[in-house]
Amino acid sequence: MGAALSLNIAEKGFGIAVFNRTVATTHSFYENAGDLAQKITPCDTLESLVASIRPPRAIILMVPAGDPVDQQIAALRPLLDDDDLIIDAGNANFHDTNRRVAAAEDENHPFLGIGVSGGEEGARHGPAIMGGGSEASWQRVAPILEAIAADYEGAPCATWLGEAGTGHFVKTVHNGIEYADMQMIAEIYGVMRDGLAMQPAAIAEVFTRWNDGPLQSYLIEISGEVSRAVDPETGKPLLDVILDKAGQKGTGRWTAIEAQHLGAPIPSIEAAVAARNISARLAARKIGGDIYGEPSHDAESIDLDLLERALIAGKILCYAQGFDLLKAASDSFAWNLSLPDVARVWRAGCIIRSSMLNDMASAFTDEPDTNLMFASRFVSLLMENEASLRSLVAKAAAAALPVPALSSALSYFDMMRMQRGTANMIQAQRDFFGLHSFERLDREGSFHGPWAES
Ligand code: 6PG
């Protein structure tokens, strides 16, 4: 990612000094940089890196999140002038960024935490950049970050979103949404594979076709490509030789943890994280299969139109949860985060880019603080597709096809429009065993049930 970002910066005409702690990596990067090498100064030591940059400096760190970032800052700071700016462009936990910004500001040093999305390809040719830290520090480097960012109809996908760890929080939620988006697509793939007995090549055609419709997105596009790919070693469809065990570096889990702290409901994202965790329980799943057997997955009554519509509804509900979490964080931390800005910065360059995000940007511009499922632009789309989501979840359950993210999205929808919910039962139980009290529908105050008197 660091190498790709450096080439991107050089290509946009900016001079850049680069350093990697493995000297040979720096040299081979420089030797392979082609014409762009003229803009690049390879450095073997941090001292020579700092000496190669004209003050006031801006130094981008692209190292694994956690301790390596603190170690790199500790190594760099003594070599820098007070107003030299350090920018952490990794996937940091926003609590770490809050701490690093506060520590830097205590010593009158500028520090930015920026979320960069788009993978290796995005970093090289145009990522989405979510900025956090002081706005004045952002302005110092905005011309470079805007030049290297993805472009959406003339607007750069690089935006300052708020103080301290705001940018990294938004990037974390981006990844949480990414997990749910990917999980929902995987669930739909599972219905096609196991319920409809479709081969990967046929599944590829479906995803590719959907990419021309309301589901147009990078993730749908690559789902078509990976479904079409053939394993060069065996000649089999590549998907059929890949172990069904998902990796994760932690940003989905962070999203779920922060949502719990904030009391923000994001059941589809939590379901996606849980699904990755279950996927890793290979030995336990083997025992489960041996004890309970492999059920019949006959789902012939599910058609492809139903699947597309269900995915449209699921996707809207998943983004509704993600944006609602951003709003909860913004309210709780007084960030004044602009949801239209977030939707706009995600329209190009990042992994979750999609045509629907442009509509989301417009929806939040019209109704800034709404839940997406109440935004007028999305109400009609949800009404048109909700029945398909319901039908798919019911049919998938009957055919023992797990669709946890999609079914959580449906339950979220049903609960979010249920005017008389079932938490009265929870309150009565809490009061029964712990005298926690409850409120009443018919008058104000705090009450106990008759058991309190015994
Ligand atoms: C991006 C991605 C990226 C992330 C990978 C892997 O926006 O470019 O989100 O930041 O690191 O997708 O994440 P997991 O290993 O957790 O799936």
XYZ file of N, CA and C in Angstrom, residues 51-220:
510
model
N 16.174 14.381 6.247
C 17.060 15.367 5.621
C 16.659 15.627 4.168
N 15.990 14.668 3.529
C 15.620 14.822 2.112
C 14.377 15.673 1.904
N 13.649 15.960 2.976
C 12.374 16.682 2.807
C 12.543 18.121 3.277
N 12.031 19.036 2.437
C 12.085 20.461 2.811
C 11.077 20.754 3.917
N 11.496 21.463 5.005
C 10.518 21.800 6.045
C 9.560 22.899 5.577
N 8.356 23.018 6.112
C 7.784 22.096 7.084
C 7.392 20.786 6.394
N 7.761 19.667 7.015
C 7.612 18.362 6.365
C 6.220 17.768 6.604
N 5.861 16.878 5.709
C 4.665 16.045 5.937
C 5.114 14.618 5.664
N 4.931 13.749 6.644
C 5.408 12.369 6.519
C 4.234 11.412 6.694
N 4.020 10.582 5.689
C 2.907 9.621 5.749
C 3.430 8.282 6.249
N 2.816 7.770 7.308
C 3.155 6.423 7.793
C 2.177 5.432 7.199
N 2.697 4.363 6.637
C 1.833 3.292 6.148
C 2.410 2.006 6.718
N 2.081 1.760 7.997
C 2.598 0.573 8.692
C 1.409 -0.125 9.352
N 1.557 -1.393 9.759
C 0.413 -2.081 10.380
C -0.094 -1.332 11.607
N -1.406 -1.379 11.809
C -2.023 -0.665 12.931
C -1.505 -1.200 14.261
N -1.543 -0.329 15.273
C -1.160 -0.751 16.629
C 0.242 -0.287 16.984
N 0.993 -1.149 17.694
C 2.323 -0.764 18.189
C 3.263 -0.238 17.104
N 3.273 -0.838 15.887
C 4.217 -0.329 14.883
C 4.048 1.173 14.618
N 2.820 1.673 14.731
C 2.603 3.110 14.498
C 3.271 3.914 15.623
N 3.049 3.477 16.870
C 3.671 4.192 17.994
C 5.193 4.124 17.902
N 5.704 2.964 17.513
C 7.172 2.821 17.408
C 7.729 3.753 16.326
N 7.014 3.838 15.215
C 7.470 4.677 14.110
C 7.427 6.163 14.512
N 6.375 6.541 15.227
C 6.279 7.935 15.682
C 7.422 8.232 16.651
N 7.673 7.287 17.571
C 8.733 7.499 18.574
C 10.100 7.628 17.885
N 10.286 6.876 16.808
C 11.573 6.945 16.112
C 11.704 8.235 15.305
N 10.587 8.710 14.765
C 10.631 9.882 13.884
C 10.662 11.209 14.635
N 9.850 11.317 15.679
C 9.620 12.625 16.310
C 10.905 13.368 16.697
N 11.871 12.651 17.320
C 13.082 13.378 17.719
C 13.851 13.951 16.533
N 13.602 13.431 15.337
C 14.338 13.901 14.159
C 13.647 15.085 13.488
N 12.407 15.371 13.912
C 11.585 16.346 13.186
C 11.563 17.719 13.851
N 11.193 18.709 13.067
C 10.925 20.035 13.638
C 9.521 20.024 14.235
N 9.259 21.020 15.098
C 7.977 21.046 15.815
C 6.768 21.022 14.887
N 6.844 21.775 13.780
C 5.641 21.856 12.943
C 5.633 20.840 11.799
N 6.511 19.858 11.856
C 6.446 18.778 10.862
C 5.227 17.903 11.179
N 4.557 17.542 10.122
C 3.267 16.838 10.265
C 3.443 15.336 10.029
N 2.977 14.540 10.992
C 2.954 13.089 10.783
C 1.509 12.688 10.454
N 1.371 11.860 9.424
C 0.044 11.407 8.982
C 0.014 9.881 9.052
N -0.879 9.347 9.863
C -1.032 7.885 9.910
C -2.118 7.492 8.904
N -1.703 6.807 7.847
C -2.648 6.434 6.782
C -3.050 4.966 6.855
N -2.731 4.305 7.966
C -3.105 2.897 8.116
C -4.521 2.758 8.653
N -4.930 1.515 8.907
C -6.270 1.256 9.450
C -6.226 1.317 10.971
N -5.979 2.513 11.525
C -5.831 2.608 12.986
C -7.179 2.527 13.682
N -7.142 2.032 14.907
C -8.308 2.125 15.783
C -8.441 3.597 16.183
N -9.638 4.153 16.093
C -9.780 5.600 16.318
C -9.412 6.002 17.749
N -9.504 5.071 18.714
C -9.068 5.408 20.079
C -7.568 5.695 20.077
N -6.808 4.902 19.306
C -5.361 5.147 19.200
C -5.105 6.501 18.551
N -5.884 6.811 17.525
C -5.679 8.099 16.845
C -6.030 9.250 17.781
N -7.114 9.105 18.532
C -7.445 10.149 19.522
C -6.258 10.377 20.459
N -5.700 9.263 20.946
C -4.567 9.363 21.880
C -3.359 10.006 21.200
N -3.069 9.603 19.961
C -1.874 10.125 19.270
C -2.030 11.599 18.937
N -3.242 11.990 18.536
C -3.472 13.417 18.233
C -3.303 14.222 19.517
N -3.884 13.729 20.619
C -3.795 14.477 21.884
C -2.340 14.580 22.327
N -1.585 13.484 22.217
C -0.174 13.502 22.645
C 0.618 14.466 21.767
N 0.359 14.445 20.461
C 1.097 15.334 19.551
C 0.738 16.786 19.859
N -0.551 17.049 20.064
C -0.973 18.440 20.294
C -0.443 18.964 21.629
N -0.324 18.057 22.624
C 0.270 18.469 23.917
C 1.667 19.031 23.721
N 2.349 18.510 22.723
C 3.726 18.974 22.469
C 3.794 19.943 21.289
N 2.595 20.416 20.896
C 2.513 21.370 19.775
C 3.002 20.814 18.447
N 2.756 19.522 18.242
C 3.080 18.909 16.952
C 1.788 18.579 16.231
N 1.748 18.760 14.919
C 0.536 18.356 14.192
C 0.534 16.857 13.871
N -0.666 16.274 13.878
C -0.810 14.844 13.574
C -2.172 14.631 12.926
N -2.187 13.892 11.832
C -3.460 13.549 11.173
C -3.625 12.030 11.141
N -4.864 11.576 11.303
C -5.173 10.163 11.087
C -6.105 10.091 9.895
N -5.648 9.465 8.820
C -6.510 9.415 7.631
C -6.827 7.962 7.264
N -8.091 7.707 6.974
C -8.506 6.390 6.498
C -8.351 6.364 4.989
N -7.670 5.341 4.492
C -7.445 5.235 3.047
C -8.060 3.924 2.580
N -8.982 4.011 1.668
C -9.636 2.786 1.184
C -9.465 2.613 -0.313
N -9.426 1.346 -0.714
C -9.373 1.043 -2.140
C -8.375 -0.055 -2.452
N -7.774 -0.605 -1.364
C -6.801 -1.666 -1.585
C -5.586 -1.132 -2.338
N -4.773 -2.050 -2.799
C -3.519 -1.724 -3.500
C -3.789 -0.903 -4.779
N -4.782 -1.349 -5.534
C -5.131 -0.701 -6.795
C -5.622 0.733 -6.553
N -6.437 0.887 -5.511
C -6.941 2.214 -5.163
C -5.806 3.126 -4.741
N -4.922 2.615 -3.900
C -3.800 3.439 -3.432
C -2.974 3.907 -4.627
N -2.830 3.051 -5.617
C -1.998 3.396 -6.773
C -2.678 4.397 -7.712
N -4.007 4.214 -7.896
C -4.662 5.020 -8.936
C -5.770 5.934 -8.432
N -6.037 5.950 -7.144
C -7.080 6.848 -6.644
C -7.908 6.220 -5.537
N -7.462 6.380 -4.295
C -8.244 5.848 -3.171
C -9.296 6.851 -2.709
N -10.142 6.427 -1.777
C -10.989 7.365 -1.040
C -10.247 7.673 0.261
N -10.229 8.949 0.627
C -9.438 9.357 1.803
C -10.341 10.075 2.800
N -10.386 9.510 4.018
C -11.249 10.047 5.073
C -10.369 10.719 6.120
N -10.371 12.044 6.147
C -9.414 12.766 6.979
C -9.905 13.037 8.384
N -8.966 12.937 9.352
C -9.275 13.304 10.732
C -8.062 13.940 11.384
N -8.320 14.869 12.302
C -7.239 15.625 12.941
C -7.587 17.098 12.826
N -6.624 17.979 13.026
C -7.004 19.399 12.943
C -7.219 19.796 11.481
N -8.204 20.655 11.280
C -8.514 21.062 9.897
C -7.340 21.838 9.289
N -6.637 22.597 10.136
C -5.496 23.377 9.626
C -4.415 22.427 9.102
N -4.187 21.318 9.810
C -3.172 20.348 9.336
C -3.640 19.709 8.036
N -4.936 19.397 7.975
C -5.489 18.817 6.742
C -5.254 19.770 5.571
N -5.514 21.055 5.783
C -5.371 22.020 4.687
C -3.939 22.055 4.153
N -2.979 21.799 5.032
C -1.581 21.818 4.583
C -1.320 20.772 3.506
N -1.960 19.630 3.625
C -1.690 18.531 2.678
C -2.859 18.239 1.743
N -3.950 19.005 1.905
C -5.142 18.743 1.082
C -4.834 18.744 -0.421
N -4.004 19.678 -0.930
C -3.768 19.639 -2.386
C -3.170 18.313 -2.856
N -2.294 17.722 -2.048
C -1.698 16.435 -2.444
C -2.744 15.321 -2.318
N -3.443 15.303 -1.174
C -4.396 14.205 -0.946
C -5.544 14.266 -1.957
N -5.969 15.480 -2.286
C -7.058 15.600 -3.279
C -6.570 15.183 -4.667
N -5.296 15.484 -4.961
C -4.767 15.125 -6.291
C -4.644 13.612 -6.451
N -4.305 12.914 -5.372
C -4.094 11.456 -5.514
C -5.380 10.660 -5.314
N -6.422 11.314 -4.795
C -7.660 10.588 -4.475
C -8.456 10.251 -5.738
N -9.385 9.322 -5.587
C -10.309 9.021 -6.682
C -11.140 10.254 -6.993
N -11.622 10.291 -8.224
C -12.402 11.445 -8.660
C -13.832 10.970 -8.917
N -14.809 11.684 -8.368
C -16.203 11.360 -8.699
C -16.799 12.566 -9.406
N -16.936 12.469 -10.705
C -17.483 13.558 -11.530
C -16.872 14.899 -11.155
N -15.539 14.927 -11.074
C -14.833 16.187 -10.826
C -14.609 16.483 -9.358
N -15.240 15.743 -8.461
C -15.054 15.985 -7.026
C -14.081 14.950 -6.463
N -12.993 15.410 -5.811
C -12.055 14.422 -5.250
C -12.658 13.707 -4.048
N -12.418 12.405 -3.963
C -12.916 11.636 -2.813
C -11.885 11.694 -1.693
N -11.617 12.900 -1.243
C -10.701 13.115 -0.110
C -11.299 14.268 0.670
N -11.695 14.004 1.905
C -12.411 15.023 2.665
C -11.985 15.002 4.121
N -11.835 16.181 4.664
C -11.625 16.284 6.110
C -12.992 16.096 6.769
N -13.061 15.153 7.702
C -14.374 14.825 8.278
C -14.521 15.280 9.722
N -13.405 15.552 10.398
C -13.535 16.022 11.776
C -12.237 15.870 12.552
N -12.308 16.296 13.819
C -11.122 16.308 14.670
C -10.647 14.891 15.010
N -9.419 14.832 15.490
C -8.829 13.639 16.113
C -9.092 12.353 15.318
N -9.766 11.377 15.948
C -9.905 10.068 15.305
C -11.099 9.928 14.385
N -11.749 11.035 14.019
C -12.969 10.947 13.200
C -12.732 10.191 11.883
N -11.650 10.533 11.194
C -11.386 9.908 9.896
C -11.197 8.402 10.041
N -10.459 8.009 11.071
C -10.242 6.571 11.264
C -11.516 5.869 11.733
N -12.361 6.588 12.477
C -13.646 5.969 12.859
C -14.490 5.735 11.607
N -14.548 6.740 10.746
C -15.355 6.598 9.519
C -14.798 5.450 8.667
N -13.469 5.328 8.618
C -12.870 4.224 7.850
C -13.234 2.877 8.476
N -13.262 2.838 9.806
C -13.624 1.592 10.487
C -15.061 1.198 10.136
N -15.962 2.184 10.167
C -17.366 1.879 9.831
C -17.478 1.509 8.345
N -16.688 2.164 7.512
C -16.637 1.755 6.097
C -16.339 0.261 6.019
N -15.357 -0.176 6.798
C -14.988 -1.589 6.746
C -16.086 -2.481 7.327
N -16.778 -1.990 8.366
C -17.891 -2.766 8.920
C -18.967 -2.954 7.860
N -19.269 -1.884 7.144
C -20.257 -1.982 6.056
C -19.728 -2.932 4.974
N -18.434 -2.798 4.697
C -17.791 -3.697 3.709
C -18.014 -5.167 4.109
N -17.834 -5.475 5.396
C -18.054 -6.843 5.867
C -19.498 -7.288 5.575
N -20.475 -6.409 5.886
C -21.881 -6.799 5.728
C -22.243 -6.916 4.245
N -21.741 -5.977 3.453
C -21.991 -5.994 2.008
C -21.443 -7.314 1.426
N -20.221 -7.648 1.800
C -19.595 -8.881 1.294
C -20.354 -10.114 1.787
N -20.767 -10.082 3.050
C -21.478 -11.241 3.618
C -22.815 -11.455 2.907
N -23.537 -10.350 2.651
C -24.833 -10.492 1.967
C -24.630 -11.074 0.570
N -23.586 -10.617 -0.115
C -23.308 -11.167 -1.449
C -22.957 -12.654 -1.329
N -22.176 -12.999 -0.291
C -21.802 -14.410 -0.097
C -23.046 -15.251 0.199
N -23.998 -14.673 0.945
C -25.241 -15.419 1.244
C -26.036 -15.671 -0.033
N -26.103 -14.654 -0.882
C -26.828 -14.804 -2.150
C -26.121 -15.844 -3.031
N -24.776 -15.782 -3.020
C -23.982 -16.792 -3.741
C -24.325 -18.185 -3.222
N -24.438 -18.322 -1.897
C -24.756 -19.619 -1.290
C -26.117 -20.134 -1.739
N -27.090 -19.225 -1.836
C -28.430 -19.652 -2.294
C -28.345 -20.134 -3.745
N -27.566 -19.399 -4.561
C -27.451 -19.827 -5.973
C -26.710 -21.156 -6.071
N -25.625 -21.289 -5.292
C -24.809 -22.515 -5.372
C -25.547 -23.731 -4.800
N -26.081 -23.586 -3.565
C -26.625 -24.755 -2.872
C -28.128 -24.919 -3.080
N -28.835 -23.807 -3.227
C -30.289 -23.900 -3.368
C -30.715 -24.076 -4.808
N -29.963 -23.437 -5.729
C -30.366 -23.488 -7.136
C -29.405 -24.329 -7.976
N -28.407 -24.933 -7.304
C -27.427 -25.811 -7.980
C -26.770 -25.133 -9.184
N -26.480 -23.848 -9.040
C -25.837 -23.134 -10.151
C -24.315 -23.265 -10.061
N -23.682 -23.352 -11.210
C -22.223 -23.416 -11.272
C -21.649 -21.993 -11.201
N -20.376 -21.865 -10.781
C -19.777 -20.535 -10.663
C -19.875 -19.689 -11.942
N -19.718 -20.326 -13.099
C -19.760 -19.521 -14.339
C -21.144 -18.892 -14.516
N -22.192 -19.636 -14.156
C -23.555 -19.099 -14.283
C -23.784 -18.006 -13.223
N -23.235 -18.230 -12.042
C -23.348 -17.228 -10.973
C -22.645 -15.937 -11.403
N -21.484 -16.111 -12.068
C -20.727 -14.947 -12.555
C -21.599 -14.094 -13.479
N -22.347 -14.773 -14.366
C -23.208 -14.033 -15.303
C -24.237 -13.204 -14.553
N -24.787 -13.787 -13.483
C -25.827 -13.085 -12.712
C -25.246 -11.820 -12.077
N -24.093 -11.973 -11.407
C -23.493 -10.793 -10.757
C -23.158 -9.719 -11.798
N -22.637 -10.168 -12.926
C -22.245 -9.201 -13.955
C -23.483 -8.455 -14.471
N -24.579 -9.182 -14.620
C -25.820 -8.538 -15.077
C -26.330 -7.556 -14.022
N -26.307 -7.976 -12.764
C -26.777 -7.092 -11.690
C -25.930 -5.812 -11.610
N -24.679 -5.932 -12.044
C -23.806 -4.755 -11.953
C -24.243 -3.648 -12.914
N -25.161 -3.939 -13.802
C -25.719 -2.898 -14.679
C -26.992 -2.306 -14.099
N -27.415 -2.775 -12.946
C -28.685 -2.296 -12.373
C -28.474 -1.566 -11.059
N -29.517 -1.535 -10.206
C -29.435 -0.777 -8.955
C -28.327 -1.257 -8.022
N -27.865 -2.502 -8.208
C -26.818 -3.026 -7.319
C -25.413 -2.670 -7.793
N -25.307 -1.876 -8.865
C -23.982 -1.550 -9.415
C -23.020 -1.141 -8.293
N -21.916 -1.868 -8.205
C -20.939 -1.580 -7.156
C -19.667 -2.355 -7.446
N -18.596 -1.897 -6.847
C -17.310 -2.588 -7.007
C -17.412 -4.024 -6.481
N -18.082 -4.211 -5.338
C -18.131 -5.557 -4.754
C -18.950 -6.529 -5.605
N -20.027 -6.043 -6.227
C -20.793 -6.921 -7.133
C -19.952 -7.231 -8.377
